[in-house]
GROMACS .gro file of C-alpha atoms in nm:
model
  216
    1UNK     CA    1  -8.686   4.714  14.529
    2UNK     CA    2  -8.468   5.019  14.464
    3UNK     CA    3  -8.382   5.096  14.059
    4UNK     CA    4  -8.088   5.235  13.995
    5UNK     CA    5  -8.027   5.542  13.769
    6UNK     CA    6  -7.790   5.516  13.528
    7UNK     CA    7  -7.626   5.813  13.311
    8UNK     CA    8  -7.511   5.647  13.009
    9UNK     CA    9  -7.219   5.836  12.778
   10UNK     CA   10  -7.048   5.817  12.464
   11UNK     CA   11  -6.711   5.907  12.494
   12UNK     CA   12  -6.525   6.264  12.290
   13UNK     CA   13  -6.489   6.260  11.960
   14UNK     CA   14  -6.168   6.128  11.850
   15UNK     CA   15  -5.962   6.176  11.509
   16UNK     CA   16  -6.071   5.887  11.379
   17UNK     CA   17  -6.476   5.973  11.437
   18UNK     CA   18  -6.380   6.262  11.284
   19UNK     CA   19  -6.202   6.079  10.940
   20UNK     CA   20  -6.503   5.771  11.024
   21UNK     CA   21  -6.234   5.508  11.097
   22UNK     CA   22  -6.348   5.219  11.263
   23UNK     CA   23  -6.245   5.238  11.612
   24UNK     CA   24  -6.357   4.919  11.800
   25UNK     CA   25  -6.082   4.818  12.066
   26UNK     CA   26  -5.816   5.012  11.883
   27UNK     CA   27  -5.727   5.278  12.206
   28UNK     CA   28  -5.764   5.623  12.008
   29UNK     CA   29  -5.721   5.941  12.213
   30UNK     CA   30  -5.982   6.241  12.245
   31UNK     CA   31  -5.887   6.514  11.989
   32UNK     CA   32  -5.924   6.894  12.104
   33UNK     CA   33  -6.293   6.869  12.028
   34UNK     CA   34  -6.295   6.589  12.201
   35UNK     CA   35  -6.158   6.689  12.528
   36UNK     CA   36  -6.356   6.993  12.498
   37UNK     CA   37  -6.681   6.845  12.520
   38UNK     CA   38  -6.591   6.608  12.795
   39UNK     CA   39  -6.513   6.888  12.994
   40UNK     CA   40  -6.887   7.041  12.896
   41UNK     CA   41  -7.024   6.712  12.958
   42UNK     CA   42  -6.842   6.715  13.282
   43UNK     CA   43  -6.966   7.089  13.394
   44UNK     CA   44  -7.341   6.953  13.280
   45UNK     CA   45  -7.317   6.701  13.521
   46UNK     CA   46  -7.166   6.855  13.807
   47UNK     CA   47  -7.463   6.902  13.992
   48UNK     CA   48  -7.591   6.589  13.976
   49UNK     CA   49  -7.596   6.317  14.243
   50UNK     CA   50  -7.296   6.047  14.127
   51UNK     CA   51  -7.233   5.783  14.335
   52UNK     CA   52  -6.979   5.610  14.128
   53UNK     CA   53  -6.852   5.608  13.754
   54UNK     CA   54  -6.797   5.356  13.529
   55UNK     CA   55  -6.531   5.342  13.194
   56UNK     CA   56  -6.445   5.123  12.916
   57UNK     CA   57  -6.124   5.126  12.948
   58UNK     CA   58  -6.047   5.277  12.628
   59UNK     CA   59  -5.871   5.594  12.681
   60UNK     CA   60  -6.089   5.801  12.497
   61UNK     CA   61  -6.385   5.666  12.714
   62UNK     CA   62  -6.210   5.706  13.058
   63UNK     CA   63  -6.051   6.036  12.965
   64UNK     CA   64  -6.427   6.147  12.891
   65UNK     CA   65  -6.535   5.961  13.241
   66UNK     CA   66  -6.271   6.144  13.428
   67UNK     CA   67  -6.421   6.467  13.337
   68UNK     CA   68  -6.720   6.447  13.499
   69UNK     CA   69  -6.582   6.239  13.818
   70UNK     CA   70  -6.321   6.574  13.912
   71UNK     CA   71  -6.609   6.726  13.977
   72UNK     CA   72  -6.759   6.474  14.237
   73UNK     CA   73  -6.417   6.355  14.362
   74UNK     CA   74  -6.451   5.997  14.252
   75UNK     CA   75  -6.213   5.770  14.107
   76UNK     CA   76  -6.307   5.623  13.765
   77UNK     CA   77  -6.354   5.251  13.749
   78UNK     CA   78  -6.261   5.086  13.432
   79UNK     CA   79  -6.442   4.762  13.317
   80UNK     CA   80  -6.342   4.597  13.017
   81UNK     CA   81  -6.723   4.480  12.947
   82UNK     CA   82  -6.787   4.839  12.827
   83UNK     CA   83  -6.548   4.864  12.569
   84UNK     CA   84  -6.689   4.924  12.217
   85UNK     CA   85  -6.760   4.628  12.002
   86UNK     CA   86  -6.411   4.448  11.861
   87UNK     CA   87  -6.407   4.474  11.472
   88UNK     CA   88  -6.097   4.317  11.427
   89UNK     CA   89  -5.946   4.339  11.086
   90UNK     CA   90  -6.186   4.609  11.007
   91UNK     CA   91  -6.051   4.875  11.233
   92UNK     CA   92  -5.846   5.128  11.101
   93UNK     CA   93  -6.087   5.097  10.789
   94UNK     CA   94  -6.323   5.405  10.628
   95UNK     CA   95  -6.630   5.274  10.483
   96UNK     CA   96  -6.532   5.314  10.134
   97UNK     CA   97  -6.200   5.089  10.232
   98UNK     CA   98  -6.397   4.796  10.327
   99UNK     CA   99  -6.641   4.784  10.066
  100UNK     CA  100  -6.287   4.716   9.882
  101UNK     CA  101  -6.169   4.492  10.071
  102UNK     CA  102  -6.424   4.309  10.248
  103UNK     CA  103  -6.803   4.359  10.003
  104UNK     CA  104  -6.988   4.070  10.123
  105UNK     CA  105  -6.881   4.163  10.530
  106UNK     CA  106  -6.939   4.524  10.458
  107UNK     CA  107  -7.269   4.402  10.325
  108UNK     CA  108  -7.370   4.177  10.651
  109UNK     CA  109  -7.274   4.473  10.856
  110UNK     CA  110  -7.473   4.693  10.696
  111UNK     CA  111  -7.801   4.472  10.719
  112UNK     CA  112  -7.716   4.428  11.108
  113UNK     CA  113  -7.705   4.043  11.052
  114UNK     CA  114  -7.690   3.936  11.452
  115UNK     CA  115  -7.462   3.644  11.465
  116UNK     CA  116  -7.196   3.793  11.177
  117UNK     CA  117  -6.881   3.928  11.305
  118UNK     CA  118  -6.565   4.114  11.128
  119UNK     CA  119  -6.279   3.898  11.064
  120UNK     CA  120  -6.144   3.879  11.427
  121UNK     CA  121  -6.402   4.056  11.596
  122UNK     CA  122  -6.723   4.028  11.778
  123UNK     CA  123  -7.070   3.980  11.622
  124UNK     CA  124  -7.382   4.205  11.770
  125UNK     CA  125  -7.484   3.873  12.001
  126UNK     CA  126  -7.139   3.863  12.145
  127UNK     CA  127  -7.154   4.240  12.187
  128UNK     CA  128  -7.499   4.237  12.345
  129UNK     CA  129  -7.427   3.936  12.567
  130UNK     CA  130  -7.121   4.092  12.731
  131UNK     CA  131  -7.271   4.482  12.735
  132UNK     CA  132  -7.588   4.358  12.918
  133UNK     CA  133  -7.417   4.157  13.151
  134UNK     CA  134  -7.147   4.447  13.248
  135UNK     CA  135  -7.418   4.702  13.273
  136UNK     CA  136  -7.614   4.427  13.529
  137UNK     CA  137  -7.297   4.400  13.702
  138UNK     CA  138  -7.243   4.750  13.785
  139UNK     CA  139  -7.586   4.819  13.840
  140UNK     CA  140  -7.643   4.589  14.075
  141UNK     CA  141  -7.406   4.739  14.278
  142UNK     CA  142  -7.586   5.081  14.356
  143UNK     CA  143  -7.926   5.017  14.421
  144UNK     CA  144  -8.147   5.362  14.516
  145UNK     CA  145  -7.787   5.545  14.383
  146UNK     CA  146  -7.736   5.673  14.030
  147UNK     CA  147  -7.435   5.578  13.819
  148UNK     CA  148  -7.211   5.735  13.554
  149UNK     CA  149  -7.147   5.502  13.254
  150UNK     CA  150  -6.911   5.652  12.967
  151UNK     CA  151  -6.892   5.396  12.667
  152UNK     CA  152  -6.886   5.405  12.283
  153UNK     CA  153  -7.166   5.422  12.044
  154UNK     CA  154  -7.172   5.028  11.962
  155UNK     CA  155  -7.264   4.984  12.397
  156UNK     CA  156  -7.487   5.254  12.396
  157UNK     CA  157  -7.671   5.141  12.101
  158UNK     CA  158  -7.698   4.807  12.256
  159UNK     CA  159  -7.857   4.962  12.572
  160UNK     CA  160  -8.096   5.179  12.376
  161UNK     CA  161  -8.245   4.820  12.257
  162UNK     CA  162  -8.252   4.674  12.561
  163UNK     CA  163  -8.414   4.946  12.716
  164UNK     CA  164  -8.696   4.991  12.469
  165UNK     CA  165  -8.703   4.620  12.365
  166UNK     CA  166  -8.631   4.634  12.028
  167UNK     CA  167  -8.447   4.366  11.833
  168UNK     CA  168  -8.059   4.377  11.691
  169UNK     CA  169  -8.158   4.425  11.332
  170UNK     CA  170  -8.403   4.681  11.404
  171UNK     CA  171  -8.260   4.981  11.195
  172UNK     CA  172  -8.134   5.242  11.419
  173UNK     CA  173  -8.325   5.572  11.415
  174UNK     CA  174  -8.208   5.703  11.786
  175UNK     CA  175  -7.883   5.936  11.728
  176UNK     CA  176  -7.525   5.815  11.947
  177UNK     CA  177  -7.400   6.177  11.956
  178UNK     CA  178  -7.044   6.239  12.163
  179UNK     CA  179  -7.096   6.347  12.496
  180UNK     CA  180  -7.502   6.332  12.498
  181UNK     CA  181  -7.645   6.259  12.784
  182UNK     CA  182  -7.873   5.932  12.815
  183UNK     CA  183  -8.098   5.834  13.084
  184UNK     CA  184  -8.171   5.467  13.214
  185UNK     CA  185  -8.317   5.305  13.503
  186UNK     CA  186  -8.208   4.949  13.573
  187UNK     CA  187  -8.374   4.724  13.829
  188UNK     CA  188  -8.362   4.310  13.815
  189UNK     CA  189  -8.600   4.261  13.526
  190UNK     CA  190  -8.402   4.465  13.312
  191UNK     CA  191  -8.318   4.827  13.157
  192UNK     CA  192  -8.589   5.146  13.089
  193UNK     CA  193  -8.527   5.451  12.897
  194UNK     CA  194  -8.606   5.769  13.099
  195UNK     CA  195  -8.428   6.043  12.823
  196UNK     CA  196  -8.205   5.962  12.523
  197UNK     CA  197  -7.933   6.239  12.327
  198UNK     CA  198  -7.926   6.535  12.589
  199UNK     CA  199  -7.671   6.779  12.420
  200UNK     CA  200  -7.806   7.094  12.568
  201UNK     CA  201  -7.461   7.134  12.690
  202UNK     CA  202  -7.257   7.127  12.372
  203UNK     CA  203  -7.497   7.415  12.247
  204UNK     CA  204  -7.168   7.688  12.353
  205UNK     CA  205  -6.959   7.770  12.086
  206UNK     CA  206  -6.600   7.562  12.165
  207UNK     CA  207  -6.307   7.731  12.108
  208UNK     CA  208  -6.165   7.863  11.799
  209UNK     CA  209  -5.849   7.619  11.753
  210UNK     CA  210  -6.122   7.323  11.803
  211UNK     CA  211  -6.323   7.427  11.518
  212UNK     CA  212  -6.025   7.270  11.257
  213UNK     CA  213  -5.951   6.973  11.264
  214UNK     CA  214  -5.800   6.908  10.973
  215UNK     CA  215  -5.461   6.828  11.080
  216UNK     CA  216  -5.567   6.609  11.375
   0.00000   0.00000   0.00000
């Protein structure tokens, strides 16, 4: 049976990565820096074979996706399965805000207790359930093809895991850099790793009014 190759990518860095806001399903735009790797990401991938790409439907996420697809002359598909994890009252928040607000969540957070979730969010076995199943979805769609996937770095983490089998509270030692480039296969008994943080491409120096970002 054919395997399908996926591409797997975190979306441009946003202003609140860059001021480490929690993000979750709150739709923040690419900043500069943002927009200017997604169009590196999008020239590093130009060459390759795409048969279709996949979005969260996040903004910053699909603006990233549609970067790479110009150059293959796709549309971008948007599936609400890939959107990062939903932290609910703690997005919007900086660390040091929600070990204020919220110590003992902050706390289950940090230890990457699986069935805990944010007030009005999503634990990690919610998250994991509905990535995996999204990813088989799309997958199963292009057998023998290989797929573009552009998500956030609470998906991709959860793919990582599948792939190599490791468990949710597992600490993470695998970076989730913007715009690296990740390499899956996918066939019915599940996901393999084939390359993980590519960011050979983000090596050029961007342009000078990228560099500050204070005032984004």
């Amino acid at each position: 049976m054919h395997v399908t190759r996926i591409i797997a990518v975190r979306h441009g860095e946003t202003a609140w990565n860059h001021a480490a806001r929690i993000q979750g399903h709150t739709d923040i735009p690419l900043n500069a820096h943002g927009q200017w790797q997604a169009t590196q990401v999008g020239l590093a991938l130009s060459e390759e074979p795409i048969a279709a790409c996949y979005a969260s439907d996040l903004s910053r996420a699909s603006a990233t996706a549609e970067a790479v697809a110009q150059h293959h002359h796709l549309p971008v598909t948007r599936h609400t399965g890939l959107r990062e994890r939903c932290f609910g009252e703690f997005e919007g928040q900086t660390w040091n805000e929600l070990e204020t607000r919220f110590p003992q969540e902050t706390q289950a957070w940090r230890k990457r207790v699986p069935d805990f979730a944010p007030p009005g969010g999503e634990s990690l076995l919610q998250l994991q359930t509905r990535v995996v199943a999204a990813v088989t979805e799309l997958a199963a769609r292009h057998p023998g093809e290989q797929v573009l996937m552009v998500a956030h770095g609470g998906v991709l983490d959860i793919l990582y895991r599948a792939a190599t089998r490791l468990e949710l509270q597992a600490p993470r030692s695998w970076e989730l850099t913007n715009t690296a480039i990740n390499r899956l296969l996918w066939s019915p008994e599940g996901l393999s790793l084939v390359g993980w943080a590519d960011t050979n491409h983000l090596q050029a120096k961007p342009p000078e009014e990228t560099l500050d970002e204070s005032t984004t």
